[in-house]
Amino acid sequence: MEAIVEMKGITKRFPGIIANDNVDLELRKGEILALLGENGAGKSTLMSVLFGFYHQEEGDIFVRGEKVDIYSPNVAYDLGIGMVHQHFQLIDDFTVTENIILGSEPMKGIVVDMEAARQRVRELSEQYKLNVDPDAKIEDISVGMQQRVEILKVLYRQAEIIILDEPTAVLTPQEIDELMGILRNFIKEGKSVILITHKLKEIMMIADRVTVLRRGKMVGTVDIDQTNVDSLAELMVGREVSFEVQKEPAKPKQDVLVVEDLWLKDARGVDVLQGLSLHVRAGEILGIAGVDGNGQRELVEVITRLRKQDKGSVMIDGKDISRYQAHDRHKAKFGHIPEDRQRRGLVLDFTLAENLILEKYNQAPFAKNGVLQPEAIERNAEQLIETFDVRSGEGKASLARTMSGGNQQKAIIAREFDLEPSLMIASQPTRGLDVGAIEYIHKRLIELRDAGAAVLLVSFELDEILNLADRINVIYSGKIVADLDPKETDERELGLYMSGSKEATA
Amino acid sequence: MKERHYSHLTISLIAIGLSFIIASVVMLLTGINPLNFFIAIIRTMTGINLRTMDFNPRLIGEFIQISMPMVLSGLAVGFAFRTGLFNIGAEGQVIMGSLGAIVIGILLDLPGLIHLPLAIIVAGIFGGIWASVPGILKAKFGIHEVVITIMLNYTAMYLSAWALKLLPGSDNQKTINLPASALLRSDFLRSITNNSRLHWGFLIVIAALVIYWFVIEKTVFGYELRSVGFNRHASEFAGMKVSSRIIYSMVISGVFAGLAGAMLSLGTFDYGRVLYSFENYGFNGIAVALLGGNTALGILLAGLLYGALQSSQAMMQAQGIPLEIAVIVSGLIILFVAMQHGIRMFLDHRSAKRREAAHVTRAD
């Protein structure tokens, strides 16, 4: 089979990070190529280069054998390349047809030829069995349908090469099956597909070949016939990159966090937590391993009281906090490193000093009779900046917005550790950080454990879980499906539990 | 490359400068001497007529008097802005405050020591209650405050017109005169400003400015409001009661607007006026808050500028300058302040060019 797209030696740098380092990729005509890698491995960057959002610093792109310079998405469309984004770009109160033709409207004189547009959308919908109503409003249709509208947008622009970025992340299992059917129809019609994903089962189900990226580098391309879920997991995670964390064996004591039979429905009415139970003891790190979207976020939100469970209980230090609301958090002694540091963790337009008192601004010595005490606030900032080595342009007076990601995270860690919590909930504490910051954060978490705190670590990085955790619970479909000792397990076994293909009686 | 930081003051001054330049061009094109425009503004603010060197303190008194409700409604809008809320309803809250002051003034017969403070307090309460409606709807049901506040402006206007006509002695245009015990009128201030309408309300304005600054910048409550305004999610995460802060913020915003209403009915006029159109004190407050960058000092300066533009309109007309020119200037200022991102980009671009030029020269 001939190659329709070839990317050779692509290198793309962002300040402080090499997102793609000399990556090669080949898409053959009429195949589904999966692009596999962990979060931050550089998959989306590589596809953004192909789609013209970014321009590579080094390397060449060939489409149908000809060298091309894709400097904007319009060039990509002209070459027959279309992309279905992870986050939909639809206008809620426009109809399906209006959304699809936006930017390339068929004209009749000076007016948009809506009838022709509607007809074309209906034809495409039938041809690929998409079952979309051209006149429905976006706000009235399901997420799965909205995704089909995105797909129709690409088809309407006559794309031959279709890139889908994590298309299953937002879909229910039934919708995923239907999407797989749609992709098979594409191939029948002679189109070629690149599927960005980190879900191994889907790749095995649908792809012809898979290219694996790890930390910006290409690890290899393999045929699906000659691989399996286990070896793909190994390729994706990679053993040789695991840097060992120095730590003594844990000496766990009494239970600090006890979660029992948690149930929670999300906005779509799907059970995201299905009777989840776990416990973390003082002096141990419990790692929650799992593929993104299996209830990790909801579990953390329930424990930190940002969300109320439908059923079940949460106890911290023997105290039932099931009825607490977010503003009762100071009553339970826990610290929390949130998954999204810029959204939940910091007020970016506050100074570093203001951010460092975000949870105790109303307590002595920072407040007296309702008035802030600047000296105490500054002294607190100076001391935390020193202890936790937080670096910024203007010290305590720096706006959080101007600080690097690693130092923003250090600021959050400084603030949360300073609460002297008996429980620390760390959600993806090292996401998007460089190696130095990752090591630092790991060291701090172990120190906290050794000081007798319980640590709940949620991470999508298996490396991190295996290195850091004293005990591993695997989460799948809103349940804990395995309780494992890191010394007696490996990525392969974890991968099987994470993908739901193996289930222990936890 | 580090982005240079331009202060809000720089941006505001550039916006004001640009609008004066464009207004001058408009005047030149329509055959008016722009010099007369600037002379009128200076005369309004200083009382000095540059042509004759006459000095008339009444102009200063009038200018300050007109600026006072502008500053207060600017504080109202600014306070809500700091919590991330857009209070377009200051207009209606001014009207309700004005109504509250008149009701107390006319219906009660009390000694001045109680009557006047009570009328002022009730004006603030009326404004606060009126603003609490959008605050509660926003906090509890997520209904956008802009929609509710706009609608409540009309409600306030017609409600006020209806209620004022019900008061004993009112005719179709106005109520009876308020008793002296309820007025902010100051014979002393009048005497030193050649019979202007300057009144004791300026003390309230100064107190409001200090309270605004203190609450926003210095208190735990102000910290919460700013935090909620910048990032609601992080504030919730940190354990703040986000929805109650939203309600409080709207109520306090409304109190400031209500006080502006008291300035009008107890100070500028001494009777209640039955109005069926907006006087724009509240809407000007939006402009004042935007121009002043939502800080107490900025709002004071911006309020004085808008007061000067308003106050000089009569004098401009006397000079043959249509009063629309002052309106054009006010509008242009806001246009340019709203374009501050563009102004920043322009300044950055220019300084980058300069650096480049410097670099080239050095290379030579």
mmCIF file of N, CA and C in Angstrom, chain A residues 62-160:
data_model
loop_
_atom_site.group_PDB
_atom_site.id
_atom_site.type_symbol
_atom_site.label_atom_id
_atom_site.label_comp_id
_atom_site.label_asym_id
_atom_site.label_seq_id
_atom_site.Cartn_x
_atom_site.Cartn_y
_atom_site.Cartn_z
ATOM 1 N N PHE A 62 5.322 15.100 3.655
ATOM 2 C CA PHE A 62 4.969 14.770 2.275
ATOM 3 C C PHE A 62 3.526 14.285 2.249
ATOM 4 N N VAL A 63 2.728 14.841 1.354
ATOM 5 C CA VAL A 63 1.365 14.353 1.178
ATOM 6 C C VAL A 63 1.238 13.872 -0.255
ATOM 7 N N ARG A 64 0.809 12.628 -0.426
ATOM 8 C CA ARG A 64 0.736 11.967 -1.736
ATOM 9 C C ARG A 64 2.060 12.108 -2.478
ATOM 10 N N GLY A 65 3.155 11.949 -1.742
ATOM 11 C CA GLY A 65 4.481 11.932 -2.362
ATOM 12 C C GLY A 65 5.095 13.304 -2.577
ATOM 13 N N GLU A 66 4.299 14.365 -2.391
ATOM 14 C CA GLU A 66 4.854 15.697 -2.648
ATOM 15 C C GLU A 66 5.150 16.423 -1.348
ATOM 16 N N LYS A 67 6.286 17.105 -1.328
ATOM 17 C CA LYS A 67 6.665 17.846 -0.132
ATOM 18 C C LYS A 67 5.746 19.068 -0.001
ATOM 19 N N VAL A 68 5.202 19.281 1.193
ATOM 20 C CA VAL A 68 4.263 20.382 1.366
ATOM 21 C C VAL A 68 4.644 21.228 2.586
ATOM 22 N N ASP A 69 4.203 22.473 2.563
ATOM 23 C CA ASP A 69 4.410 23.367 3.704
ATOM 24 C C ASP A 69 3.035 23.730 4.257
ATOM 25 N N ILE A 70 2.662 23.096 5.336
ATOM 26 C CA ILE A 70 1.316 23.307 5.878
ATOM 27 C C ILE A 70 1.387 24.420 6.927
ATOM 28 N N TYR A 71 1.218 25.657 6.494
ATOM 29 C CA TYR A 71 1.405 26.767 7.418
ATOM 30 C C TYR A 71 0.094 27.197 8.053
ATOM 31 N N SER A 72 -1.033 26.656 7.602
ATOM 32 C CA SER A 72 -2.293 27.000 8.275
ATOM 33 C C SER A 72 -3.297 25.890 8.033
ATOM 34 N N PRO A 73 -4.329 25.809 8.881
ATOM 35 C CA PRO A 73 -5.336 24.759 8.697
ATOM 36 C C PRO A 73 -5.992 24.816 7.316
ATOM 37 N N ASN A 74 -6.053 26.001 6.719
ATOM 38 C CA ASN A 74 -6.653 26.085 5.394
ATOM 39 C C ASN A 74 -5.846 25.314 4.363
ATOM 40 N N VAL A 75 -4.513 25.356 4.504
ATOM 41 C CA VAL A 75 -3.654 24.572 3.614
ATOM 42 C C VAL A 75 -3.953 23.083 3.817
ATOM 43 N N ALA A 76 -4.098 22.691 5.098
ATOM 44 C CA ALA A 76 -4.389 21.294 5.398
ATOM 45 C C ALA A 76 -5.695 20.870 4.725
ATOM 46 N N TYR A 77 -6.727 21.725 4.817
ATOM 47 C CA TYR A 77 -8.004 21.389 4.174
ATOM 48 C C TYR A 77 -7.835 21.243 2.675
ATOM 49 N N ASP A 78 -7.055 22.160 2.071
ATOM 50 C CA ASP A 78 -6.839 22.074 0.624
ATOM 51 C C ASP A 78 -6.150 20.767 0.243
ATOM 52 N N LEU A 79 -5.325 20.237 1.145
ATOM 53 C CA LEU A 79 -4.640 18.981 0.873
ATOM 54 C C LEU A 79 -5.517 17.776 1.209
ATOM 55 N N GLY A 80 -6.730 18.046 1.677
ATOM 56 C CA GLY A 80 -7.630 16.947 2.018
ATOM 57 C C GLY A 80 -7.407 16.387 3.405
ATOM 58 N N ILE A 81 -6.809 17.203 4.301
ATOM 59 C CA ILE A 81 -6.592 16.745 5.674
ATOM 60 C C ILE A 81 -7.629 17.423 6.577
ATOM 61 N N GLY A 82 -8.343 16.642 7.353
ATOM 62 C CA GLY A 82 -9.324 17.205 8.275
ATOM 63 C C GLY A 82 -9.088 16.668 9.672
ATOM 64 N N MET A 83 -9.445 17.488 10.700
ATOM 65 C CA MET A 83 -9.194 17.047 12.069
ATOM 66 C C MET A 83 -10.458 17.195 12.904
ATOM 67 N N VAL A 84 -10.761 16.148 13.651
ATOM 68 C CA VAL A 84 -11.876 16.192 14.600
ATOM 69 C C VAL A 84 -11.262 16.394 15.985
ATOM 70 N N HIS A 85 -11.514 17.563 16.563
ATOM 71 C CA HIS A 85 -10.830 17.906 17.808
ATOM 72 C C HIS A 85 -11.494 17.262 19.004
ATOM 73 N N GLN A 86 -10.666 17.119 20.053
ATOM 74 C CA GLN A 86 -11.166 16.523 21.283
ATOM 75 C C GLN A 86 -12.240 17.422 21.895
ATOM 76 N N HIS A 87 -11.963 18.720 21.885
ATOM 77 C CA HIS A 87 -12.946 19.667 22.407
ATOM 78 C C HIS A 87 -13.706 20.233 21.217
ATOM 79 N N PHE A 88 -14.986 19.988 21.180
ATOM 80 C CA PHE A 88 -15.786 20.344 20.010
ATOM 81 C C PHE A 88 -15.792 21.844 19.810
ATOM 82 N N GLN A 89 -15.835 22.234 18.556
ATOM 83 C CA GLN A 89 -15.870 23.654 18.236
ATOM 84 C C GLN A 89 -17.171 23.938 17.502
ATOM 85 N N LEU A 90 -18.251 23.909 18.281
ATOM 86 C CA LEU A 90 -19.578 24.062 17.703
ATOM 87 C C LEU A 90 -20.294 25.241 18.362
ATOM 88 N N ILE A 91 -21.197 25.841 17.616
ATOM 89 C CA ILE A 91 -21.989 26.943 18.160
ATOM 90 C C ILE A 91 -23.338 26.381 18.597
ATOM 91 N N ASP A 92 -23.603 26.478 19.897
ATOM 92 C CA ASP A 92 -24.729 25.776 20.501
ATOM 93 C C ASP A 92 -26.093 26.099 19.894
ATOM 94 N N ASP A 93 -26.340 27.370 19.572
ATOM 95 C CA ASP A 93 -27.697 27.661 19.097
ATOM 96 C C ASP A 93 -27.770 27.776 17.578
ATOM 97 N N PHE A 94 -26.781 27.226 16.892
ATOM 98 C CA PHE A 94 -26.878 27.042 15.452
ATOM 99 C C PHE A 94 -27.356 25.612 15.187
ATOM 100 N N THR A 95 -27.942 25.413 14.002
ATOM 101 C CA THR A 95 -28.326 24.048 13.656
ATOM 102 C C THR A 95 -27.091 23.282 13.193
ATOM 103 N N VAL A 96 -27.289 21.975 13.033
ATOM 104 C CA VAL A 96 -26.230 21.102 12.542
ATOM 105 C C VAL A 96 -25.688 21.641 11.222
ATOM 106 N N THR A 97 -26.589 21.920 10.287
ATOM 107 C CA THR A 97 -26.160 22.377 8.962
ATOM 108 C C THR A 97 -25.396 23.690 9.060
ATOM 109 N N GLU A 98 -25.929 24.611 9.842
ATOM 110 C CA GLU A 98 -25.251 25.915 9.968
ATOM 111 C C GLU A 98 -23.844 25.757 10.511
ATOM 112 N N ASN A 99 -23.676 24.868 11.475
ATOM 113 C CA ASN A 99 -22.345 24.627 12.027
ATOM 114 C C ASN A 99 -21.412 24.024 10.994
ATOM 115 N N ILE A 100 -21.963 23.125 10.199
ATOM 116 C CA ILE A 100 -21.103 22.409 9.256
ATOM 117 C C ILE A 100 -20.596 23.333 8.153
ATOM 118 N N ILE A 101 -21.477 24.211 7.662
ATOM 119 C CA ILE A 101 -21.057 25.030 6.523
ATOM 120 C C ILE A 101 -20.288 26.279 6.967
ATOM 121 N N LEU A 102 -20.234 26.536 8.278
ATOM 122 C CA LEU A 102 -19.599 27.758 8.770
ATOM 123 C C LEU A 102 -18.175 27.885 8.226
ATOM 124 N N GLY A 103 -17.930 28.948 7.466
ATOM 125 C CA GLY A 103 -16.591 29.165 6.929
ATOM 126 C C GLY A 103 -16.442 28.689 5.497
ATOM 127 N N SER A 104 -17.323 27.782 5.036
ATOM 128 C CA SER A 104 -17.297 27.435 3.602
ATOM 129 C C SER A 104 -18.740 27.289 3.132
ATOM 130 N N GLU A 105 -19.485 28.383 3.227
ATOM 131 C CA GLU A 105 -20.904 28.360 2.929
ATOM 132 C C GLU A 105 -21.126 28.293 1.414
ATOM 133 N N PRO A 106 -22.028 27.431 0.952
ATOM 134 C CA PRO A 106 -22.388 27.446 -0.469
ATOM 135 C C PRO A 106 -23.233 28.683 -0.762
ATOM 136 N N MET A 107 -22.893 29.422 -1.828
ATOM 137 C CA MET A 107 -23.582 30.680 -2.080
ATOM 138 C C MET A 107 -24.478 30.582 -3.312
ATOM 139 N N LYS A 108 -25.595 31.304 -3.247
ATOM 140 C CA LYS A 108 -26.437 31.464 -4.423
ATOM 141 C C LYS A 108 -26.594 32.971 -4.575
ATOM 142 N N GLY A 109 -25.828 33.572 -5.466
ATOM 143 C CA GLY A 109 -25.784 35.030 -5.490
ATOM 144 C C GLY A 109 -25.098 35.509 -4.232
ATOM 145 N N ILE A 110 -25.799 36.362 -3.480
ATOM 146 C CA ILE A 110 -25.178 36.846 -2.252
ATOM 147 C C ILE A 110 -25.781 36.192 -1.017
ATOM 148 N N VAL A 111 -26.658 35.225 -1.200
ATOM 149 C CA VAL A 111 -27.224 34.569 -0.025
ATOM 150 C C VAL A 111 -26.710 33.146 0.084
ATOM 151 N N VAL A 112 -26.700 32.654 1.328
ATOM 152 C CA VAL A 112 -26.260 31.278 1.552
ATOM 153 C C VAL A 112 -27.334 30.335 1.009
ATOM 154 N N ASP A 113 -26.885 29.357 0.259
ATOM 155 C CA ASP A 113 -27.827 28.387 -0.301
ATOM 156 C C ASP A 113 -28.066 27.291 0.729
ATOM 157 N N MET A 114 -28.995 27.580 1.668
ATOM 158 C CA MET A 114 -29.228 26.658 2.775
ATOM 159 C C MET A 114 -29.765 25.322 2.286
ATOM 160 N N GLU A 115 -30.593 25.369 1.239
ATOM 161 C CA GLU A 115 -31.217 24.128 0.781
ATOM 162 C C GLU A 115 -30.158 23.168 0.232
ATOM 163 N N ALA A 116 -29.216 23.703 -0.555
ATOM 164 C CA ALA A 116 -28.138 22.868 -1.091
ATOM 165 C C ALA A 116 -27.290 22.324 0.048
ATOM 166 N N ALA A 117 -27.013 23.182 1.035
ATOM 167 C CA ALA A 117 -26.187 22.767 2.165
ATOM 168 C C ALA A 117 -26.860 21.622 2.910
ATOM 169 N N ARG A 118 -28.179 21.794 3.170
ATOM 170 C CA ARG A 118 -28.918 20.788 3.918
ATOM 171 C C ARG A 118 -28.914 19.457 3.162
ATOM 172 N N GLN A 119 -29.083 19.567 1.854
ATOM 173 C CA GLN A 119 -29.110 18.375 1.008
ATOM 174 C C GLN A 119 -27.783 17.624 1.083
ATOM 175 N N ARG A 120 -26.692 18.390 1.004
ATOM 176 C CA ARG A 120 -25.356 17.788 1.024
ATOM 177 C C ARG A 120 -25.093 17.111 2.386
ATOM 178 N N VAL A 121 -25.502 17.779 3.460
ATOM 179 C CA VAL A 121 -25.308 17.215 4.789
ATOM 180 C C VAL A 121 -26.091 15.912 4.912
ATOM 181 N N ARG A 122 -27.329 15.913 4.353
ATOM 182 C CA ARG A 122 -28.150 14.706 4.442
ATOM 183 C C ARG A 122 -27.512 13.563 3.671
ATOM 184 N N GLU A 123 -26.995 13.879 2.470
ATOM 185 C CA GLU A 123 -26.331 12.848 1.661
ATOM 186 C C GLU A 123 -25.144 12.231 2.406
ATOM 187 N N LEU A 124 -24.299 13.110 2.942
ATOM 188 C CA LEU A 124 -23.108 12.620 3.643
ATOM 189 C C LEU A 124 -23.503 11.757 4.835
ATOM 190 N N SER A 125 -24.521 12.241 5.557
ATOM 191 C CA SER A 125 -24.985 11.521 6.732
ATOM 192 C C SER A 125 -25.452 10.124 6.362
ATOM 193 N N GLU A 126 -26.132 10.020 5.200
ATOM 194 C CA GLU A 126 -26.612 8.705 4.773
ATOM 195 C C GLU A 126 -25.471 7.836 4.274
ATOM 196 N N GLN A 127 -24.578 8.443 3.506
ATOM 197 C CA GLN A 127 -23.467 7.693 2.918
ATOM 198 C C GLN A 127 -22.646 6.994 4.002
ATOM 199 N N TYR A 128 -22.400 7.722 5.105
ATOM 200 C CA TYR A 128 -21.549 7.144 6.153
ATOM 201 C C TYR A 128 -22.364 6.636 7.341
ATOM 202 N N LYS A 129 -23.686 6.544 7.158
ATOM 203 C CA LYS A 129 -24.580 6.041 8.204
ATOM 204 C C LYS A 129 -24.381 6.768 9.530
ATOM 205 N N LEU A 130 -24.392 8.094 9.456
ATOM 206 C CA LEU A 130 -24.165 8.887 10.667
ATOM 207 C C LEU A 130 -25.471 9.203 11.388
ATOM 208 N N ASN A 131 -26.578 9.167 10.615
ATOM 209 C CA ASN A 131 -27.871 9.315 11.262
ATOM 210 C C ASN A 131 -28.048 10.654 11.972
ATOM 211 N N VAL A 132 -27.563 11.745 11.333
ATOM 212 C CA VAL A 132 -27.638 13.076 11.935
ATOM 213 C C VAL A 132 -28.766 13.875 11.293
ATOM 214 N N ASP A 133 -29.556 14.557 12.118
ATOM 215 C CA ASP A 133 -30.626 15.411 11.610
ATOM 216 C C ASP A 133 -30.056 16.785 11.264
ATOM 217 N N PRO A 134 -30.072 17.180 9.988
ATOM 218 C CA PRO A 134 -29.428 18.436 9.577
ATOM 219 C C PRO A 134 -30.051 19.667 10.230
ATOM 220 N N ASP A 135 -31.277 19.585 10.703
ATOM 221 C CA ASP A 135 -31.964 20.763 11.220
ATOM 222 C C ASP A 135 -31.991 20.834 12.740
ATOM 223 N N ALA A 136 -31.397 19.845 13.414
ATOM 224 C CA ALA A 136 -31.402 19.874 14.876
ATOM 225 C C ALA A 136 -30.445 20.947 15.366
ATOM 226 N N LYS A 137 -30.791 21.535 16.516
ATOM 227 C CA LYS A 137 -29.873 22.491 17.126
ATOM 228 C C LYS A 137 -28.829 21.744 17.951
ATOM 229 N N ILE A 138 -27.611 22.267 17.968
ATOM 230 C CA ILE A 138 -26.518 21.587 18.675
ATOM 231 C C ILE A 138 -26.871 21.368 20.144
ATOM 232 N N GLU A 139 -27.480 22.388 20.770
ATOM 233 C CA GLU A 139 -27.740 22.275 22.204
ATOM 234 C C GLU A 139 -28.751 21.175 22.538
ATOM 235 N N ASP A 140 -29.483 20.722 21.507
ATOM 236 C CA ASP A 140 -30.497 19.702 21.762
ATOM 237 C C ASP A 140 -30.006 18.282 21.518
ATOM 238 N N ILE A 141 -28.776 18.104 21.023
ATOM 239 C CA ILE A 141 -28.347 16.753 20.675
ATOM 240 C C ILE A 141 -27.259 16.273 21.623
ATOM 241 N N SER A 142 -27.090 14.953 21.679
ATOM 242 C CA SER A 142 -26.159 14.351 22.643
ATOM 243 C C SER A 142 -24.713 14.620 22.246
ATOM 244 N N VAL A 143 -23.820 14.358 23.206
ATOM 245 C CA VAL A 143 -22.399 14.556 22.948
ATOM 246 C C VAL A 143 -21.929 13.681 21.779
ATOM 247 N N GLY A 144 -22.433 12.463 21.744
ATOM 248 C CA GLY A 144 -22.051 11.564 20.666
ATOM 249 C C GLY A 144 -22.468 12.119 19.306
ATOM 250 N N MET A 145 -23.677 12.689 19.250
ATOM 251 C CA MET A 145 -24.164 13.294 18.011
ATOM 252 C C MET A 145 -23.322 14.517 17.646
ATOM 253 N N GLN A 146 -22.968 15.302 18.664
ATOM 254 C CA GLN A 146 -22.155 16.489 18.410
ATOM 255 C C GLN A 146 -20.833 16.093 17.762
ATOM 256 N N GLN A 147 -20.296 14.965 18.249
ATOM 257 C CA GLN A 147 -19.052 14.518 17.641
ATOM 258 C C GLN A 147 -19.254 14.168 16.170
ATOM 259 N N ARG A 148 -20.404 13.601 15.857
ATOM 260 C CA ARG A 148 -20.670 13.267 14.452
ATOM 261 C C ARG A 148 -20.775 14.528 13.608
ATOM 262 N N VAL A 149 -21.291 15.598 14.213
ATOM 263 C CA VAL A 149 -21.346 16.869 13.483
ATOM 264 C C VAL A 149 -19.925 17.327 13.164
ATOM 265 N N GLU A 150 -19.028 17.176 14.143
ATOM 266 C CA GLU A 150 -17.619 17.510 13.895
ATOM 267 C C GLU A 150 -17.055 16.655 12.752
ATOM 268 N N ILE A 151 -17.432 15.386 12.768
ATOM 269 C CA ILE A 151 -16.961 14.497 11.705
ATOM 270 C C ILE A 151 -17.530 14.934 10.357
ATOM 271 N N LEU A 152 -18.818 15.335 10.368
ATOM 272 C CA LEU A 152 -19.450 15.797 9.127
ATOM 273 C C LEU A 152 -18.779 17.059 8.599
ATOM 274 N N LYS A 153 -18.353 17.925 9.506
ATOM 275 C CA LYS A 153 -17.651 19.139 9.095
ATOM 276 C C LYS A 153 -16.450 18.780 8.238
ATOM 277 N N VAL A 154 -15.722 17.770 8.707
ATOM 278 C CA VAL A 154 -14.513 17.336 8.016
ATOM 279 C C VAL A 154 -14.884 16.706 6.671
ATOM 280 N N LEU A 155 -15.932 15.875 6.662
ATOM 281 C CA LEU A 155 -16.349 15.217 5.419
ATOM 282 C C LEU A 155 -16.860 16.240 4.417
ATOM 283 N N TYR A 156 -17.580 17.254 4.928
ATOM 284 C CA TYR A 156 -18.151 18.282 4.064
ATOM 285 C C TYR A 156 -17.044 19.000 3.296
ATOM 286 N N ARG A 157 -15.890 19.140 3.956
ATOM 287 C CA ARG A 157 -14.747 19.788 3.314
ATOM 288 C C ARG A 157 -13.927 18.787 2.507
ATOM 289 N N GLN A 158 -14.511 17.627 2.233
ATOM 290 C CA GLN A 158 -13.958 16.598 1.355
ATOM 291 C C GLN A 158 -12.585 16.130 1.793
ATOM 292 N N ALA A 159 -12.430 15.923 3.104
ATOM 293 C CA ALA A 159 -11.153 15.425 3.597
ATOM 294 C C ALA A 159 -10.984 13.958 3.228
ATOM 295 N N GLU A 160 -9.778 13.606 2.809
ATOM 296 C CA GLU A 160 -9.432 12.217 2.503
ATOM 297 C C GLU A 160 -8.652 11.611 3.665
#
